[in-house]
Amino acid sequence: MGCKVTSWPEVILKVFKVELTQDTESVHPLSFCHRCWMAAIRGGGICSFTRTRVPEWKPHSSLCHLCFPRKSSSFQRTGRKRRKAIPSAQRLTKIIRYDHGDNPATGERRALGHPVHRISRKSSLQNEQWVRNISHCCEEHLSTKLISEKLPEDYLFSFTCMVCSHLLSDPVQSPCGHLFCCSCITQYFCVVGPHCPACNLHCAPDNLTSPVKTFLYTLQSLPLLCPRSGCGKQIRLELFKAHCLYHEQHGQDTNKRSSETDKYFLINKGGRPRQHLLSLTRRAQKQRLRDLKDHVKMFADKREGGDFKSVCMTLFLLALRSGNEHRLADELEAMMQGRGSGLHPAVCLAIRVNTFLSCSQYHKMYRTVKATSGRQIFQPLHTLRAVEKELLPGFHQFEWQPALKNVSTSCNVGIINGLSGWDSSVDESPVDTITRRFRYDVALVSALKDLEEDIIEGLRENGMEDSTCHFTVMIKESCDGMGDVSEKHGGGPVVPEKAVRFSFTVMSVSFRKDSKEEEFIIFTEPKPNSELSCKPLCLMFVDESDHETLTAILHPIIAERNAMKESRLILSIGGLPRSFRFHFRGTGYDEKMVREMEGLEASGSAYICTLCDASRAEASENMVLHCITRSHEENLECYEIWRTNPFSESVEDLRDRVKGVSAKPFMETHPMMDALHCDIGNATEFYKIFQDEIGEVYQKVNPSRDERRSWRAALDKQLRKKIKLKPVMRMNGNYARRLMTLEAVEVVCELVPSEERREALRELMRLYLQMKPVWRATCPAKECPDQLCRYSFNSQSFAEVLSSKFKYRYNGKITNYLHKTLAHVPEIIDRDGSIGAWASEGNESANKLFRRFRKMNARQSKTFELEDVLKHHWLYTSKYLQKFMEAHKDSVKALQATIDPIENQDENAFMENKDV
């Protein structure tokens, strides 16, 4: 219950601060009266004694200094004088009792006819002595003697605590209207009980309230006289503490202090002044507040079920309210209730990622906005990192059945080294590259959790929300070189200044009802060719032409993919464990990357196609009638024949037998035509046709280089003048889209002298524009059914125009993409349903993002820099963050323009075309 004492003198010493060891008898001291005993027992929690253990009470002695204090005068009589007997407990109660009505005022009581009892003066003197011993605050509270002016006694009494008789400190008011110091009345309640010291009315600590503001203002305006010698200034009570601290800091003799102002000085027995709590380090703050923390934690465990955080925040909230800081208190209360006034952390993270802000830039913006507005609109960086952790791979738990072969079962795997498993060399050559990647299965789990809301919505539409059916996930894989990404900053090993990115896109999620053959698609990627849907898996500093290094880096990814094909994923979606199987299609590769992965010769070889084994001459003679004959298994067989040469053939004969396979295929690709590079390749061919028609090459043989240069200059000048199409060093997607239009053909025809050749160009472009929507559409059967039905006829007409009107250029030769456009498009669409949806455009458009993120995360170490780029690129593709960005798109644009207006103007075209 409190202190554990073994004798009554110790109880008296603990409660009343009176030493009685010399008066001890075998049972209890003679100077310990019944009233003192009642005061000790009634307090509760003061000692371990109980009423049942106290022996029979003995008559009270006249030696009790608490009930009968001795007079300090030397003229006190010592003779035997008859003393008045102490009234009994019942009589004493009647004398000091007040009526417990709502209004205890005497005038009103007389008016109502109630009896008015007077308080015994002798009882008041007795109360005064032992109550002061209970409060024990003479060294903490200011005395009324410090008041510089002579005030009326009654007026001064209204500012005096009725427990300690000092000036009120942190005043509180009882329901009966009496004023006390908060610490004094609290200690009084603990010792004596929940009763008012002035009128004995029942008063619990919860009934205490703060006085009115007018009274507090008057109290703080009381003039006090500075007790320091040589000062003599009159200071208001509210400024008295600051004035004393000023004396402590600037006084000459700091050892001479007034005992009345000890409370206002920071006591420090060491050498240097005691530091303020907020100026300490976090460890020092914990050390100083350790006892307070223990007390609050005990209270939280006992009363609030261990909710330590809520108790601390409530204390802080009450402190703000008591100081009239209601605005800050409202914000804190809103945060405690989960409705904070600031932006959601996910919104702040989305703004930071989509505006390409580094950590320092975001922190600077956070501090500036907070200092300017006075509110915490943006969240601090540590809050954003908590959201990042949930969105990055390695956060969610999952299981594979059966377990993946040669793959760890750990789920909490983040960014790893792409060269893990290779000691120091690849094919006996030093590894001079840096690569970072996610584990393939962990990344797929994070991508599915990012689509959880869309999957649940699709199941709800099909009435299968609570079903645990098996799902099929279609994955599009993309890999492409990003060209030169050299930067002036950064150190570390010498690595190639070219980079390669491997990424994937979740194309669709489907399921079957009751083991039926019909599949129901519950999710389809609406923008399969956007960089927002193309999630990065691996980033590496390597040249895409380096076959050996590229094979070594991508080999673990291939092993993980092959293991996932033979297993199924168990993942919690919507609170239920669901089963997923994955199908992978490597379609997001350009011509060069497909030849690298399938071990084919370069694009300039005689075997021009990666889908069939036709030679360039055969393709030019028969432009339309070809079938898809190549596959990954067939290429592996051809490589074994090339390696072993079982028939001992010559190089030329062996080359014809293997159909252009000269290296080991290391990654399976799906036979597909890349729509983006098909557009760019065909636009490049038309650009050359325009030059030839301007120079009338059909009439000339072997024109000189200067003549071709002049034709090109004339074409660039005409395009720039008429349709504002600036010349480029290398054909890109935007240039190709603007060049392949009827408007551009009409502009070119102005430079073509012959009307017949003009009509041939118009016919060629008209047929091409009728065929183009078929391979560019995401779903041609729905978007362009008429062009799909007429595609074979249009391709045959296009081939006839090339072989007749432009025979000078296509006599025995044809370009790779022009051959695929005429020969393989209908077959691919019949098999896969689309060409445009499986293009590599999303991976290509993300090349610019790599440079932006690298500039955003510029660091001295290229290794850490690559990790930051991979992490922020993944967050950039998060569906969860994109939903927040849609709601705050206007504010983000304004913020980005404010942060970097010049760069924002340069990137407008990129931001407008990123959703293509």
Tab-separated table of N, CA and C in Angstrom, residues 545-614:
chain	number	residue	atom	x	y	z
A	545	SER	N	25.450	-5.939	-76.157
A	545	SER	CA	26.155	-6.777	-77.127
A	545	SER	C	27.112	-7.756	-76.469
A	546	ASP	N	27.366	-7.588	-75.168
A	546	ASP	CA	28.261	-8.489	-74.444
A	546	ASP	C	27.485	-9.755	-74.087
A	547	HIS	N	27.536	-10.738	-74.960
A	547	HIS	CA	26.715	-11.935	-74.810
A	547	HIS	C	27.061	-12.722	-73.558
A	548	GLU	N	28.349	-12.856	-73.239
A	548	GLU	CA	28.760	-13.680	-72.102
A	548	GLU	C	28.304	-13.068	-70.784
A	549	THR	N	28.566	-11.772	-70.584
A	549	THR	CA	28.174	-11.127	-69.331
A	549	THR	C	26.663	-11.067	-69.187
A	550	LEU	N	25.967	-10.775	-70.265
A	550	LEU	CA	24.510	-10.724	-70.215
A	550	LEU	C	23.931	-12.096	-69.874
A	551	THR	N	24.540	-13.149	-70.419
A	551	THR	CA	24.086	-14.500	-70.101
A	551	THR	C	24.286	-14.821	-68.626
A	552	ALA	N	25.437	-14.427	-68.078
A	552	ALA	CA	25.735	-14.720	-66.679
A	552	ALA	C	24.790	-13.978	-65.737
A	553	ILE	N	24.452	-12.741	-66.053
A	553	ILE	CA	23.602	-11.948	-65.161
A	553	ILE	C	22.157	-12.429	-65.207
A	554	LEU	N	21.666	-12.773	-66.395
A	554	LEU	CA	20.273	-13.174	-66.528
A	554	LEU	C	20.035	-14.642	-66.211
A	555	HIS	N	21.105	-15.416	-66.029
A	555	HIS	CA	20.927	-16.852	-65.764
A	555	HIS	C	20.142	-17.123	-64.480
A	556	PRO	N	20.393	-16.445	-63.335
A	556	PRO	CA	19.552	-16.690	-62.143
A	556	PRO	C	18.078	-16.350	-62.362
A	557	ILE	N	17.805	-15.307	-63.135
A	557	ILE	CA	16.417	-14.951	-63.420
A	557	ILE	C	15.741	-16.043	-64.227
A	558	ILE	N	16.461	-16.593	-65.193
A	558	ILE	CA	15.895	-17.676	-66.004
A	558	ILE	C	15.630	-18.909	-65.141
A	559	ALA	N	16.563	-19.203	-64.211
A	559	ALA	CA	16.371	-20.357	-63.334
A	559	ALA	C	15.148	-20.170	-62.438
A	560	GLU	N	14.958	-18.986	-61.902
A	560	GLU	CA	13.788	-18.724	-61.061
A	560	GLU	C	12.502	-18.805	-61.877
A	561	ARG	N	12.535	-18.311	-63.107
A	561	ARG	CA	11.333	-18.380	-63.941
A	561	ARG	C	10.977	-19.824	-64.275
A	562	ASN	N	11.963	-20.629	-64.613
A	562	ASN	CA	11.694	-22.029	-64.923
A	562	ASN	C	11.168	-22.777	-63.706
A	563	ALA	N	11.655	-22.420	-62.505
A	563	ALA	CA	11.157	-23.072	-61.295
A	563	ALA	C	9.712	-22.686	-61.019
A	564	MET	N	9.345	-21.435	-61.282
A	564	MET	CA	7.974	-20.993	-61.034
A	564	MET	C	6.979	-21.610	-62.013
A	565	LYS	N	7.439	-22.019	-63.180
A	565	LYS	CA	6.535	-22.656	-64.139
A	565	LYS	C	6.000	-23.983	-63.615
A	566	GLU	N	6.760	-24.671	-62.784
A	566	GLU	CA	6.394	-25.989	-62.294
A	566	GLU	C	5.779	-25.951	-60.904
A	567	SER	N	5.451	-24.791	-60.391
A	567	SER	CA	4.893	-24.677	-59.051
A	567	SER	C	3.748	-23.675	-59.076
A	568	ARG	N	3.060	-23.574	-57.956
A	568	ARG	CA	1.971	-22.616	-57.838
A	568	ARG	C	2.143	-21.805	-56.547
A	569	LEU	N	1.754	-20.571	-56.629
A	569	LEU	CA	1.941	-19.627	-55.534
A	569	LEU	C	0.697	-19.601	-54.649
A	570	ILE	N	0.892	-19.655	-53.318
A	570	ILE	CA	-0.182	-19.518	-52.346
A	570	ILE	C	-0.008	-18.155	-51.682
A	571	LEU	N	-0.942	-17.263	-51.948
A	571	LEU	CA	-0.844	-15.882	-51.484
A	571	LEU	C	-2.201	-15.433	-50.960
A	572	SER	N	-2.189	-14.655	-49.887
A	572	SER	CA	-3.422	-14.141	-49.305
A	572	SER	C	-3.891	-12.922	-50.094
A	573	ILE	N	-5.076	-13.045	-50.699
A	573	ILE	CA	-5.714	-11.954	-51.436
A	573	ILE	C	-7.121	-11.787	-50.888
A	574	GLY	N	-7.412	-10.618	-50.362
A	574	GLY	CA	-8.718	-10.376	-49.781
A	574	GLY	C	-8.963	-11.150	-48.504
A	575	GLY	N	-7.894	-11.508	-47.790
A	575	GLY	CA	-8.034	-12.237	-46.540
A	575	GLY	C	-8.138	-13.734	-46.690
A	576	LEU	N	-8.107	-14.255	-47.929
A	576	LEU	CA	-8.201	-15.697	-48.163
A	576	LEU	C	-6.975	-16.167	-48.933
A	577	PRO	N	-6.453	-17.338	-48.606
A	577	PRO	CA	-5.320	-17.872	-49.381
A	577	PRO	C	-5.786	-18.328	-50.759
A	578	ARG	N	-5.120	-17.872	-51.782
A	578	ARG	CA	-5.503	-18.200	-53.155
A	578	ARG	C	-4.283	-18.707	-53.905
A	579	SER	N	-4.557	-19.512	-54.938
A	579	SER	CA	-3.511	-20.195	-55.698
A	579	SER	C	-3.330	-19.511	-57.049
A	580	PHE	N	-2.073	-19.298	-57.440
A	580	PHE	CA	-1.748	-18.620	-58.698
A	580	PHE	C	-0.728	-19.456	-59.478
A	581	ARG	N	-0.963	-19.559	-60.762
A	581	ARG	CA	0.025	-20.126	-61.686
A	581	ARG	C	0.399	-19.051	-62.700
A	582	PHE	N	1.666	-19.078	-63.112
A	582	PHE	CA	2.198	-18.017	-63.972
A	582	PHE	C	2.570	-18.577	-65.333
A	583	HIS	N	2.259	-17.779	-66.348
A	583	HIS	CA	2.690	-18.061	-67.717
A	583	HIS	C	3.517	-16.865	-68.181
A	584	PHE	N	4.690	-17.133	-68.688
A	584	PHE	CA	5.631	-16.077	-69.067
A	584	PHE	C	5.761	-16.024	-70.590
A	585	ARG	N	5.743	-14.798	-71.093
A	585	ARG	CA	5.941	-14.573	-72.524
A	585	ARG	C	7.015	-13.515	-72.705
A	586	GLY	N	8.131	-13.924	-73.279
A	586	GLY	CA	9.204	-12.972	-73.556
A	586	GLY	C	8.991	-12.299	-74.883
A	587	THR	N	8.181	-11.253	-74.891
A	587	THR	CA	7.828	-10.578	-76.144
A	587	THR	C	8.354	-9.146	-76.226
A	588	GLY	N	8.749	-8.572	-75.097
A	588	GLY	CA	9.149	-7.160	-75.103
A	588	GLY	C	10.609	-6.970	-75.456
A	589	TYR	N	11.036	-7.551	-76.568
A	589	TYR	CA	12.429	-7.442	-76.994
A	589	TYR	C	12.476	-6.857	-78.407
A	590	ASP	N	13.486	-6.073	-78.646
A	590	ASP	CA	13.687	-5.603	-80.009
A	590	ASP	C	14.444	-6.667	-80.805
A	591	GLU	N	14.681	-6.366	-82.069
A	591	GLU	CA	15.330	-7.325	-82.970
A	591	GLU	C	16.710	-7.725	-82.474
A	592	LYS	N	17.458	-6.767	-82.002
A	592	LYS	CA	18.827	-7.040	-81.559
A	592	LYS	C	18.839	-7.934	-80.323
A	593	MET	N	17.956	-7.667	-79.359
A	593	MET	CA	17.930	-8.454	-78.129
A	593	MET	C	17.426	-9.871	-78.390
A	594	VAL	N	16.465	-10.045	-79.282
A	594	VAL	CA	15.983	-11.382	-79.611
A	594	VAL	C	17.099	-12.215	-80.219
A	595	ARG	N	17.879	-11.610	-81.100
A	595	ARG	CA	18.982	-12.353	-81.712
A	595	ARG	C	20.053	-12.706	-80.677
A	596	GLU	N	20.260	-11.838	-79.684
A	596	GLU	CA	21.224	-12.147	-78.628
A	596	GLU	C	20.745	-13.317	-77.775
A	597	MET	N	19.478	-13.310	-77.409
A	597	MET	CA	18.959	-14.335	-76.511
A	597	MET	C	18.766	-15.667	-77.206
A	598	GLU	N	18.391	-15.656	-78.482
A	598	GLU	CA	18.167	-16.902	-79.194
A	598	GLU	C	19.400	-17.382	-79.950
A	599	GLY	N	20.511	-16.686	-79.814
A	599	GLY	CA	21.754	-17.135	-80.436
A	599	GLY	C	21.797	-16.991	-81.937
A	600	LEU	N	21.008	-16.062	-82.516
A	600	LEU	CA	20.978	-15.882	-83.959
A	600	LEU	C	22.054	-14.900	-84.400
A	601	GLU	N	22.332	-14.933	-85.679
A	601	GLU	CA	23.289	-13.982	-86.241
A	601	GLU	C	22.702	-12.581	-86.227
A	602	ALA	N	23.541	-11.588	-86.473
A	602	ALA	CA	23.103	-10.199	-86.448
A	602	ALA	C	22.083	-9.939	-87.544
A	603	SER	N	21.405	-8.807	-87.427
A	603	SER	CA	20.307	-8.498	-88.340
A	603	SER	C	20.779	-8.278	-89.769
A	604	GLY	N	22.051	-8.042	-89.982
A	604	GLY	CA	22.543	-7.836	-91.340
A	604	GLY	C	22.888	-9.113	-92.075
A	605	SER	N	22.641	-10.267	-91.457
A	605	SER	CA	22.982	-11.543	-92.092
A	605	SER	C	21.974	-11.895	-93.177
A	606	ALA	N	22.201	-13.021	-93.820
A	606	ALA	CA	21.314	-13.447	-94.899
A	606	ALA	C	19.961	-13.891	-94.364
A	607	TYR	N	19.918	-14.400	-93.106
A	607	TYR	CA	18.661	-14.849	-92.516
A	607	TYR	C	18.071	-13.681	-91.722
A	608	ILE	N	17.128	-13.012	-92.355
A	608	ILE	CA	16.686	-11.716	-91.857
A	608	ILE	C	15.629	-11.809	-90.768
A	609	CYS	N	14.948	-12.944	-90.631
A	609	CYS	CA	13.770	-13.017	-89.764
A	609	CYS	C	14.068	-13.870	-88.538
A	610	THR	N	13.529	-13.436	-87.392
A	610	THR	CA	13.637	-14.208	-86.162
A	610	THR	C	12.431	-15.124	-85.961
A	611	LEU	N	11.464	-15.083	-86.895
A	611	LEU	CA	10.266	-15.920	-86.790
A	611	LEU	C	10.293	-17.085	-87.766
A	612	CYS	N	10.916	-16.891	-88.912
A	612	CYS	CA	11.016	-17.964	-89.900
A	612	CYS	C	12.464	-18.062	-90.372
A	613	ASP	N	12.756	-19.097	-91.129
A	613	ASP	CA	14.129	-19.326	-91.580
A	613	ASP	C	14.340	-18.906	-93.032
A	614	ALA	N	13.542	-17.952	-93.496
A	614	ALA	CA	13.683	-17.480	-94.869
A	614	ALA	C	14.901	-16.586	-94.992
